[in-house]
GROMACS .gro file of C-alpha atoms in nm:
model
  386
    1PRO     CA    1  -6.823  -5.191  -9.488
    2PRO     CA    2  -6.627  -5.267  -9.191
    3TRP     CA    3  -6.554  -4.933  -9.094
    4ARG     CA    4  -6.954  -4.861  -9.014
    5PRO     CA    5  -6.939  -4.992  -8.689
    6ALA     CA    6  -6.708  -4.761  -8.573
    7LEU     CA    7  -6.889  -4.413  -8.798
    8ALA     CA    8  -7.179  -4.514  -8.583
    9LEU     CA    9  -7.015  -4.427  -8.225
   10LEU     CA   10  -6.899  -4.179  -8.341
   11SER     CA   11  -7.268  -4.032  -8.447
   12PRO     CA   12  -7.421  -3.789  -8.250
   13LEU     CA   13  -7.716  -3.911  -8.010
   14PRO     CA   14  -8.055  -3.898  -8.103
   15LEU     CA   15  -8.275  -3.604  -7.979
   16PRO     CA   16  -8.475  -3.624  -7.656
   17ALA     CA   17  -8.849  -3.441  -7.735
   18GLY     CA   18  -8.668  -3.145  -7.597
   19GLY     CA   19  -8.520  -3.090  -7.901
   20ARG     CA   20  -8.196  -3.039  -7.732
   21GLN     CA   21  -7.889  -3.267  -7.789
   22GLN     CA   22  -7.761  -3.494  -7.520
   23THR     CA   23  -7.383  -3.449  -7.386
   24PHE     CA   24  -7.371  -3.813  -7.244
   25SER     CA   25  -7.522  -4.131  -7.239
   26THR     CA   26  -7.738  -4.170  -6.994
   27THR     CA   27  -7.651  -4.584  -7.007
   28CYS     CA   28  -7.272  -4.520  -6.984
   29ALA     CA   29  -7.220  -4.669  -6.616
   30ARG     CA   30  -6.869  -4.402  -6.679
   31CYS     CA   31  -7.049  -4.084  -6.685
   32SER     CA   32  -7.357  -4.226  -6.441
   33LYS     CA   33  -7.163  -4.295  -6.174
   34SER     CA   34  -6.976  -3.933  -6.236
   35ARG     CA   35  -7.303  -3.749  -6.217
   36ARG     CA   36  -7.325  -3.924  -5.823
   37LEU     CA   37  -7.360  -3.657  -5.559
   38ARG     CA   38  -6.978  -3.776  -5.376
   39GLN     CA   39  -7.090  -3.737  -5.033
   40LYS     CA   40  -6.845  -3.832  -4.719
   41ARG     CA   41  -6.810  -4.148  -4.603
   42ALA     CA   42  -6.930  -4.152  -4.280
   43ILE     CA   43  -6.674  -4.323  -4.042
   44SER     CA   44  -6.760  -4.530  -3.800
   45GLU     CA   45  -6.616  -4.507  -3.371
   46ARG     CA   46  -6.381  -4.816  -3.420
   47GLN     CA   47  -6.241  -4.690  -3.755
   48LEU     CA   48  -6.176  -4.380  -3.632
   49THR     CA   49  -5.973  -4.519  -3.367
   50ARG     CA   50  -5.721  -4.596  -3.683
   51TYR     CA   51  -5.681  -4.182  -3.700
   52PHE     CA   52  -5.698  -4.043  -3.353
   53VAL     CA   53  -5.287  -4.104  -3.207
   54ASP     CA   54  -5.183  -3.945  -2.867
   55HIS     CA   55  -4.864  -4.145  -2.893
   56ARG     CA   56  -4.559  -4.054  -3.180
   57LYS     CA   57  -4.200  -4.122  -3.172
   58VAL     CA   58  -4.022  -3.915  -3.349
   59ARG     CA   59  -3.619  -3.871  -3.458
   60VAL     CA   60  -3.518  -3.571  -3.593
   61VAL     CA   61  -3.183  -3.468  -3.749
   62GLY     CA   62  -3.101  -3.083  -3.848
   63GLY     CA   63  -2.983  -3.006  -4.149
   64GLN     CA   64  -2.594  -3.019  -4.260
   65GLY     CA   65  -2.428  -2.683  -4.339
   66GLY     CA   66  -2.243  -2.665  -4.630
   67GLY     CA   67  -1.892  -2.623  -4.692
   68GLY     CA   68  -1.688  -2.395  -4.680
   69GLY     CA   69  -1.541  -2.237  -5.043
   70HIS     CA   70  -1.210  -2.248  -5.198
   71SER     CA   71  -1.063  -2.029  -5.464
   72PHE     CA   72  -0.860  -1.742  -5.548
   73TYR     CA   73  -0.972  -1.460  -5.729
   74SER     CA   74  -0.874  -1.451  -6.105
   75GLU     CA   75  -0.934  -1.171  -6.354
   76PRO     CA   76  -0.740  -1.013  -6.649
   77ARG     CA   77  -0.401  -0.791  -6.533
   78LYS     CA   78  -0.506  -0.895  -6.213
   79ILE     CA   79  -0.261  -1.191  -6.052
   80PHE     CA   80  -0.282  -1.250  -5.726
   81GLY     CA   81  -0.613  -1.116  -5.597
   82GLY     CA   82  -0.639  -1.364  -5.313
   83PRO     CA   83  -0.851  -1.532  -5.151
   84ASP     CA   84  -1.251  -1.567  -5.230
   85GLY     CA   85  -1.420  -1.863  -5.096
   86GLY     CA   86  -1.733  -1.737  -4.947
   87ASN     CA   87  -1.865  -1.964  -4.684
   88GLY     CA   88  -2.160  -2.276  -4.653
   89GLY     CA   89  -2.483  -2.191  -4.572
   90ASP     CA   90  -2.667  -2.260  -4.245
   91GLY     CA   91  -2.884  -2.597  -4.219
   92GLY     CA   92  -3.203  -2.598  -4.182
   93HIS     CA   93  -3.408  -2.650  -3.851
   94VAL     CA   94  -3.642  -2.885  -3.768
   95ILE     CA   95  -3.938  -2.732  -3.596
   96LEU     CA   96  -4.261  -2.811  -3.433
   97LYS     CA   97  -4.612  -2.584  -3.435
   98ALA     CA   98  -4.848  -2.605  -3.266
   99ASP     CA   99  -5.184  -2.607  -3.511
  100ARG     CA  100  -5.567  -2.581  -3.461
  101GLN     CA  101  -5.636  -2.714  -3.699
  102THR     CA  102  -5.448  -3.120  -3.622
  103LYS     CA  103  -5.654  -3.285  -3.409
  104SER     CA  104  -5.395  -3.660  -3.380
  105LEU     CA  105  -5.056  -3.682  -3.403
  106SER     CA  106  -5.155  -3.950  -3.684
  107SER     CA  107  -4.987  -3.705  -3.927
  108VAL     CA  108  -4.646  -3.703  -3.741
  109LEU     CA  109  -4.384  -3.921  -3.968
  110PRO     CA  110  -4.085  -4.127  -3.732
  111PHE     CA  111  -3.817  -3.918  -3.857
  112TYR     CA  112  -3.800  -3.563  -3.990
  113GLN     CA  113  -3.479  -3.398  -4.171
  114GLY     CA  114  -3.373  -3.050  -4.247
  115PHE     CA  115  -3.297  -2.963  -4.540
  116HIS     CA  116  -2.873  -2.863  -4.564
  117GLY     CA  117  -2.696  -2.557  -4.649
  118GLU     CA  118  -2.541  -2.456  -4.980
  119LYS     CA  119  -2.145  -2.536  -5.071
  120GLY     CA  120  -2.010  -2.177  -5.051
  121GLY     CA  121  -1.887  -2.020  -5.370
  122SER     CA  122  -1.626  -1.829  -5.524
  123LYS     CA  123  -1.668  -1.431  -5.566
  124ASN     CA  124  -1.662  -1.473  -5.146
  125CYS     CA  125  -2.028  -1.587  -5.240
  126TYR     CA  126  -2.209  -1.726  -4.905
  127GLY     CA  127  -2.426  -2.025  -4.937
  128ALA     CA  128  -2.777  -2.032  -4.900
  129ASN     CA  129  -2.887  -2.146  -4.549
  130GLY     CA  130  -3.143  -2.490  -4.564
  131ALA     CA  131  -3.491  -2.438  -4.523
  132TYR     CA  132  -3.656  -2.504  -4.216
  133VAL     CA  133  -3.922  -2.783  -4.205
  134TYR     CA  134  -4.228  -2.774  -4.003
  135VAL     CA  135  -4.393  -3.019  -3.870
  136LYS     CA  136  -4.753  -2.947  -3.734
  137VAL     CA  137  -4.809  -3.085  -3.413
  138PRO     CA  138  -5.180  -3.096  -3.206
  139VAL     CA  139  -5.242  -2.799  -2.985
  140GLY     CA  140  -5.183  -2.985  -2.638
  141THR     CA  141  -4.856  -3.181  -2.712
  142LEU     CA  142  -4.638  -3.242  -2.453
  143VAL     CA  143  -4.327  -3.302  -2.599
  144LYS     CA  144  -4.043  -3.539  -2.355
  145GLU     CA  145  -3.656  -3.650  -2.408
  146ASP     CA  146  -3.542  -3.900  -2.231
  147GLY     CA  147  -3.843  -3.909  -1.990
  148LYS     CA  148  -3.809  -3.546  -1.948
  149VAL     CA  149  -4.143  -3.304  -2.031
  150VAL     CA  150  -3.873  -3.048  -2.305
  151ALA     CA  151  -4.149  -2.838  -2.438
  152ASP     CA  152  -4.556  -2.774  -2.350
  153LEU     CA  153  -4.696  -2.633  -2.705
  154THR     CA  154  -5.080  -2.529  -2.554
  155ARG     CA  155  -5.093  -2.246  -2.811
  156HIS     CA  156  -5.180  -2.230  -3.125
  157GLY     CA  157  -4.894  -2.125  -3.366
  158GLU     CA  158  -4.640  -2.221  -3.064
  159GLU     CA  159  -4.323  -2.331  -3.154
  160TYR     CA  160  -4.001  -2.559  -3.025
  161VAL     CA  161  -3.710  -2.572  -3.276
  162ALA     CA  162  -3.697  -2.975  -3.223
  163ALA     CA  163  -3.341  -3.022  -3.391
  164TYR     CA  164  -3.117  -2.730  -3.469
  165GLY     CA  165  -2.873  -2.714  -3.825
  166GLY     CA  166  -2.550  -2.741  -3.851
  167ALA     CA  167  -2.363  -2.356  -3.902
  168GLY     CA  168  -2.172  -2.342  -4.222
  169GLY     CA  169  -1.805  -2.436  -4.323
  170LYS     CA  170  -1.551  -2.147  -4.342
  171GLY     CA  171  -1.429  -2.061  -4.671
  172ASN     CA  172  -1.033  -1.978  -4.743
  173ARG     CA  173  -1.116  -1.670  -4.738
  174PHE     CA  174  -1.204  -1.660  -4.346
  175PHE     CA  175  -0.821  -1.792  -4.318
  176LEU     CA  176  -0.657  -1.457  -4.479
  177SER     CA  177  -0.435  -1.294  -4.266
  178ASN     CA  178  -0.111  -1.090  -4.267
  179GLU     CA  179   0.086  -1.448  -4.174
  180ASN     CA  180  -0.102  -1.631  -4.465
  181ARG     CA  181  -0.140  -1.452  -4.805
  182ALA     CA  182  -0.331  -1.704  -4.943
  183PRO     CA  183  -0.460  -1.996  -4.763
  184THR     CA  184  -0.575  -2.272  -4.913
  185LEU     CA  185  -0.770  -2.392  -4.592
  186PHE     CA  186  -1.119  -2.421  -4.578
  187THR     CA  187  -1.398  -2.647  -4.346
  188PRO     CA  188  -1.672  -2.865  -4.373
  189GLY     CA  189  -1.998  -2.783  -4.281
  190GLU     CA  190  -2.143  -2.983  -3.943
  191PRO     CA  191  -2.351  -3.194  -3.898
  192GLY     CA  192  -2.693  -3.112  -3.800
  193GLN     CA  193  -2.818  -3.153  -3.438
  194GLU     CA  194  -2.991  -3.559  -3.374
  195ARG     CA  195  -3.229  -3.598  -3.081
  196VAL     CA  196  -3.586  -3.881  -3.038
  197LEU     CA  197  -3.872  -3.670  -2.890
  198HIS     CA  198  -4.149  -3.848  -2.770
  199LEU     CA  199  -4.487  -3.652  -2.858
  200GLU     CA  200  -4.763  -3.660  -2.639
  201LEU     CA  201  -5.100  -3.544  -2.649
  202LYS     CA  202  -5.314  -3.444  -2.397
  203THR     CA  203  -5.667  -3.247  -2.503
  204THR     CA  204  -5.660  -2.918  -2.441
  205ALA     CA  205  -6.045  -2.835  -2.373
  206HIS     CA  206  -6.265  -2.589  -2.166
  207ALA     CA  207  -6.423  -2.891  -2.021
  208GLY     CA  208  -6.430  -3.268  -2.029
  209LEU     CA  209  -6.705  -3.484  -2.023
  210VAL     CA  210  -6.671  -3.747  -1.657
  211GLY     CA  211  -6.822  -4.029  -1.612
  212PHE     CA  212  -6.903  -4.375  -1.660
  213PRO     CA  213  -6.971  -4.625  -1.960
  214ASN     CA  214  -7.345  -4.538  -2.102
  215ALA     CA  215  -7.370  -4.304  -1.859
  216GLY     CA  216  -7.458  -4.028  -2.212
  217LYS     CA  217  -7.196  -3.845  -2.248
  218SER     CA  218  -7.151  -3.865  -2.592
  219SER     CA  219  -7.570  -3.807  -2.622
  220LEU     CA  220  -7.509  -3.476  -2.399
  221LEU     CA  221  -7.216  -3.360  -2.623
  222ARG     CA  222  -7.460  -3.405  -2.911
  223ALA     CA  223  -7.704  -3.262  -2.801
  224ILE     CA  224  -7.548  -2.951  -2.665
  225SER     CA  225  -7.274  -2.888  -2.980
  226SER     CA  226  -7.228  -2.962  -3.340
  227ALA     CA  227  -6.978  -3.294  -3.282
  228LYS     CA  228  -7.075  -3.712  -3.421
  229PRO     CA  229  -6.941  -3.931  -3.165
  230ALA     CA  230  -7.040  -4.283  -3.200
  231VAL     CA  231  -7.355  -4.349  -2.993
  232ALA     CA  232  -7.472  -4.728  -2.882
  233ALA     CA  233  -7.601  -4.917  -2.637
  234TYR     CA  234  -7.279  -5.086  -2.501
  235PRO     CA  235  -7.028  -4.983  -2.318
  236PHE     CA  236  -6.692  -4.836  -2.502
  237THR     CA  237  -6.888  -4.754  -2.745
  238THR     CA  238  -6.665  -4.397  -2.773
  239LEU     CA  239  -6.217  -4.501  -2.781
  240ASN     CA  240  -6.099  -4.156  -2.790
  241PRO     CA  241  -6.162  -3.790  -2.665
  242HIS     CA  242  -6.412  -3.629  -2.900
  243VAL     CA  243  -6.425  -3.183  -2.860
  244GLY     CA  244  -6.694  -3.030  -2.924
  245ILE     CA  245  -6.772  -2.620  -2.947
  246VAL     CA  246  -7.061  -2.462  -2.770
  247ARG     CA  247  -7.164  -2.092  -2.947
  248TYR     CA  248  -7.354  -1.827  -2.708
  249GLN     CA  249  -7.440  -1.612  -2.929
  250ASP     CA  250  -7.207  -1.299  -2.791
  251TYR     CA  251  -6.931  -1.493  -3.019
  252GLU     CA  252  -6.845  -1.709  -2.768
  253GLN     CA  253  -6.706  -2.034  -2.784
  254VAL     CA  254  -6.671  -2.335  -2.502
  255ALA     CA  255  -6.520  -2.644  -2.582
  256VAL     CA  256  -6.613  -2.963  -2.464
  257ALA     CA  257  -6.398  -3.307  -2.429
  258ASP     CA  258  -6.600  -3.645  -2.411
  259ILE     CA  259  -6.348  -3.837  -2.236
  260PRO     CA  260  -6.351  -4.161  -2.305
  261GLY     CA  261  -6.632  -4.387  -2.012
  262LEU     CA  262  -6.377  -4.442  -1.640
  263ILE     CA  263  -6.415  -4.797  -1.497
  264LYS     CA  264  -6.296  -4.866  -1.134
  265GLY     CA  265  -5.948  -4.912  -1.132
  266ALA     CA  266  -5.892  -4.748  -1.389
  267HIS     CA  267  -5.583  -4.507  -1.217
  268GLN     CA  268  -5.414  -4.912  -1.243
  269ASN     CA  269  -5.462  -4.925  -1.638
  270ARG     CA  270  -5.771  -5.098  -1.612
  271GLY     CA  271  -6.042  -5.061  -1.881
  272LEU     CA  272  -5.885  -4.786  -2.128
  273GLY     CA  273  -5.623  -4.709  -1.816
  274MET     CA  274  -5.435  -4.405  -1.781
  275ALA     CA  275  -5.443  -4.392  -2.203
  276PHE     CA  276  -5.733  -4.087  -2.119
  277LEU     CA  277  -5.711  -3.970  -1.787
  278ARG     CA  278  -5.441  -3.773  -1.863
  279HIS     CA  279  -5.681  -3.615  -2.163
  280ILE     CA  280  -5.871  -3.529  -1.822
  281GLU     CA  281  -5.551  -3.278  -1.695
  282ARG     CA  282  -5.610  -2.975  -1.966
  283CYS     CA  283  -5.998  -2.961  -1.829
  284ARG     CA  284  -6.019  -2.642  -1.682
  285PHE     CA  285  -6.322  -2.767  -1.491
  286LEU     CA  286  -6.529  -3.123  -1.529
  287LEU     CA  287  -6.874  -3.197  -1.614
  288TYR     CA  288  -6.934  -3.469  -1.445
  289VAL     CA  289  -7.216  -3.705  -1.587
  290VAL     CA  290  -7.375  -3.974  -1.399
  291ASP     CA  291  -7.672  -4.245  -1.483
  292LEU     CA  292  -7.966  -4.170  -1.271
  293SER     CA  293  -8.159  -4.458  -1.366
  294VAL     CA  294  -7.917  -4.682  -1.170
  295SER     CA  295  -7.971  -4.762  -0.805
  296GLN     CA  296  -7.760  -4.497  -0.586
  297PRO     CA  297  -7.588  -4.327  -0.858
  298TRP     CA  298  -7.401  -4.104  -0.586
  299ILE     CA  299  -7.198  -4.425  -0.536
  300GLN     CA  300  -7.073  -4.373  -0.942
  301LEU     CA  301  -6.968  -4.003  -0.828
  302GLN     CA  302  -6.773  -4.111  -0.578
  303ASP     CA  303  -6.657  -4.389  -0.776
  304LEU     CA  304  -6.539  -4.090  -1.047
  305LYS     CA  305  -6.355  -3.843  -0.759
  306TYR     CA  306  -6.175  -4.164  -0.665
  307GLU     CA  307  -5.997  -4.234  -0.959
  308LEU     CA  308  -5.934  -3.878  -1.048
  309GLU     CA  309  -5.741  -3.813  -0.716
  310GLN     CA  310  -5.614  -4.109  -0.726
  311TYR     CA  311  -5.437  -4.004  -1.103
  312LYS     CA  312  -5.342  -3.680  -0.982
  313LYS     CA  313  -5.376  -3.516  -0.683
  314GLY     CA  314  -5.603  -3.194  -0.666
  315LEU     CA  315  -5.759  -3.304  -0.975
  316SER     CA  316  -6.100  -3.392  -0.827
  317GLU     CA  317  -6.097  -3.030  -0.651
  318ARG     CA  318  -6.093  -2.835  -1.014
  319PRO     CA  319  -6.501  -2.647  -1.087
  320CYS     CA  320  -6.725  -2.927  -1.132
  321VAL     CA  321  -7.107  -2.966  -1.159
  322VAL     CA  322  -7.278  -3.284  -1.155
  323ILE     CA  323  -7.505  -3.367  -1.452
  324GLY     CA  324  -7.800  -3.643  -1.360
  325ASN     CA  325  -7.828  -3.799  -1.742
  326LYS     CA  326  -8.171  -3.992  -1.848
  327ILE     CA  327  -8.416  -3.803  -1.640
  328ASP     CA  328  -8.678  -3.954  -1.897
  329LEU     CA  329  -8.708  -4.259  -1.732
  330ALA     CA  330  -8.930  -4.326  -1.434
  331GLN     CA  331  -8.666  -4.460  -1.199
  332SER     CA  332  -8.444  -4.167  -1.272
  333ARG     CA  333  -8.721  -3.901  -1.124
  334MET     CA  334  -8.699  -4.118  -0.800
  335ASN     CA  335  -8.358  -4.159  -0.797
  336LEU     CA  336  -8.306  -3.748  -0.767
  337PRO     CA  337  -8.351  -3.657  -0.482
  338LEU     CA  338  -8.238  -3.882  -0.292
  339LEU     CA  339  -7.874  -3.771  -0.518
  340LYS     CA  340  -7.932  -3.375  -0.436
  341GLU     CA  341  -7.921  -3.563  -0.063
  342GLN     CA  342  -7.620  -3.774  -0.074
  343ILE     CA  343  -7.431  -3.531  -0.266
  344GLY     CA  344  -7.333  -3.095  -0.169
  345ASP     CA  345  -7.254  -2.997  -0.550
  346ARG     CA  346  -7.455  -2.862  -0.756
  347VAL     CA  347  -7.709  -3.073  -0.958
  348ILE     CA  348  -7.858  -3.067  -1.302
  349ALA     CA  349  -8.091  -3.281  -1.447
  350LEU     CA  350  -8.211  -3.360  -1.738
  351SER     CA  351  -8.197  -3.539  -2.066
  352ALA     CA  352  -8.002  -3.553  -2.328
  353LEU     CA  353  -8.242  -3.811  -2.547
  354THR     CA  354  -8.552  -3.534  -2.490
  355GLY     CA  355  -8.340  -3.208  -2.509
  356ASP     CA  356  -8.494  -3.235  -2.116
  357ASN     CA  357  -8.360  -2.915  -1.945
  358LEU     CA  358  -8.032  -2.817  -2.162
  359GLU     CA  359  -8.125  -2.467  -2.148
  360GLU     CA  360  -7.975  -2.497  -1.747
  361LEU     CA  361  -7.663  -2.662  -1.828
  362LEU     CA  362  -7.593  -2.442  -2.122
  363LEU     CA  363  -7.620  -2.133  -1.879
  364HIS     CA  364  -7.397  -2.270  -1.591
  365LEU     CA  365  -7.134  -2.403  -1.850
  366ARG     CA  366  -7.085  -1.980  -1.947
  367GLU     CA  367  -7.053  -1.928  -1.575
  368LEU     CA  368  -6.787  -2.171  -1.540
  369TYR     CA  369  -6.646  -2.063  -1.855
  370ASP     CA  370  -6.658  -1.711  -1.760
  371ALA     CA  371  -6.551  -1.821  -1.401
  372TYR     CA  372  -6.238  -1.943  -1.585
  373VAL     CA  373  -6.195  -1.583  -1.802
  374LYS     CA  374  -6.210  -1.364  -1.471
  375THR     CA  375  -5.954  -1.615  -1.247
  376GLU     CA  376  -5.656  -1.583  -1.571
  377GLN     CA  377  -5.709  -1.241  -1.635
  378SER     CA  378  -5.661  -1.113  -1.332
  379ARG     CA  379  -5.337  -1.303  -1.267
  380GLY     CA  380  -5.183  -1.153  -1.560
  381GLN     CA  381  -5.257  -1.432  -1.822
  382SER     CA  382  -5.449  -1.475  -2.095
  383PRO     CA  383  -5.738  -1.773  -2.130
  384VAL     CA  384  -5.782  -2.035  -2.380
  385ARG     CA  385  -5.967  -1.877  -2.619
  386TRP     CA  386  -6.128  -2.150  -2.941
   0.00000   0.00000   0.00000
């Protein structure tokens, strides 16, 4: 009969050898897909640049204030009750708020507007104020207007009112006087403030890894922290800054930023140029990563300091340590004593690939961090903690 195939589809599945009835089909493509382990897909470095934005132009408008009410009190046996129109509510502000969990300006929209205030009602009822609009931005966001810095959000939870909401209008009750016992005048709400702001992100970290392309900065960050920047055997593998957290036994955390590789003329906008030189400004101390396998590795250090000094005076004079990477190679072991003779800074030779001598770097990194904390506390300022 024509109803028999449909009945067969509704019949339970046959029992397996164990005797328990199966609740899903093992041959159904939809069921088998739902049983797969859903893992987060790994994003390559080039794809990740689409989600990292360190510049954003934003137009912000405050909410408009509510208009004033226009009414007269009226009830039985009480005529001429007088005006009772309440004031309108104020418009909501647009507020920028620094959030530690936000790492990029990619989530910031090009336009924000605060909520409008409500109109004043009768019986002297005031209108409700418009709700505030909070825009989460990364810690280290610089706010500029017409080329001038108006705010610098460097701490978690710090707020800046980008656009104020308009004031609410006055109801006719506000204009009551001895000369005018029945005012009909009321005012509308004022429009909110309108501004065009430029947001600029400067990575906030304790230490910054500075070096030429393929010096091993990303490999070193992977070795000392849980960050996973892309690593490959071609220059400019890292296309945006990565921040890794180095954790110690006393629960102190040191943030280390992997800055994309610099080349000669970076201060003149060559290579990746000044797009990432500004991320070094926030670093309290610098870690110069030098490739020991090349000839005359001390030339790299001189070029790096020159580029930093040309970009911003005094940037190369911050507390630093020189890291001689790739000590596992034979040529690197030959160049190590020559490097120590040419420079006066401390040199830590290690291998990010094999993990040789990473303990010395971690100990010295903690010494630099403790010195930074003592300096900030002596100035009466609280140090940046992660």
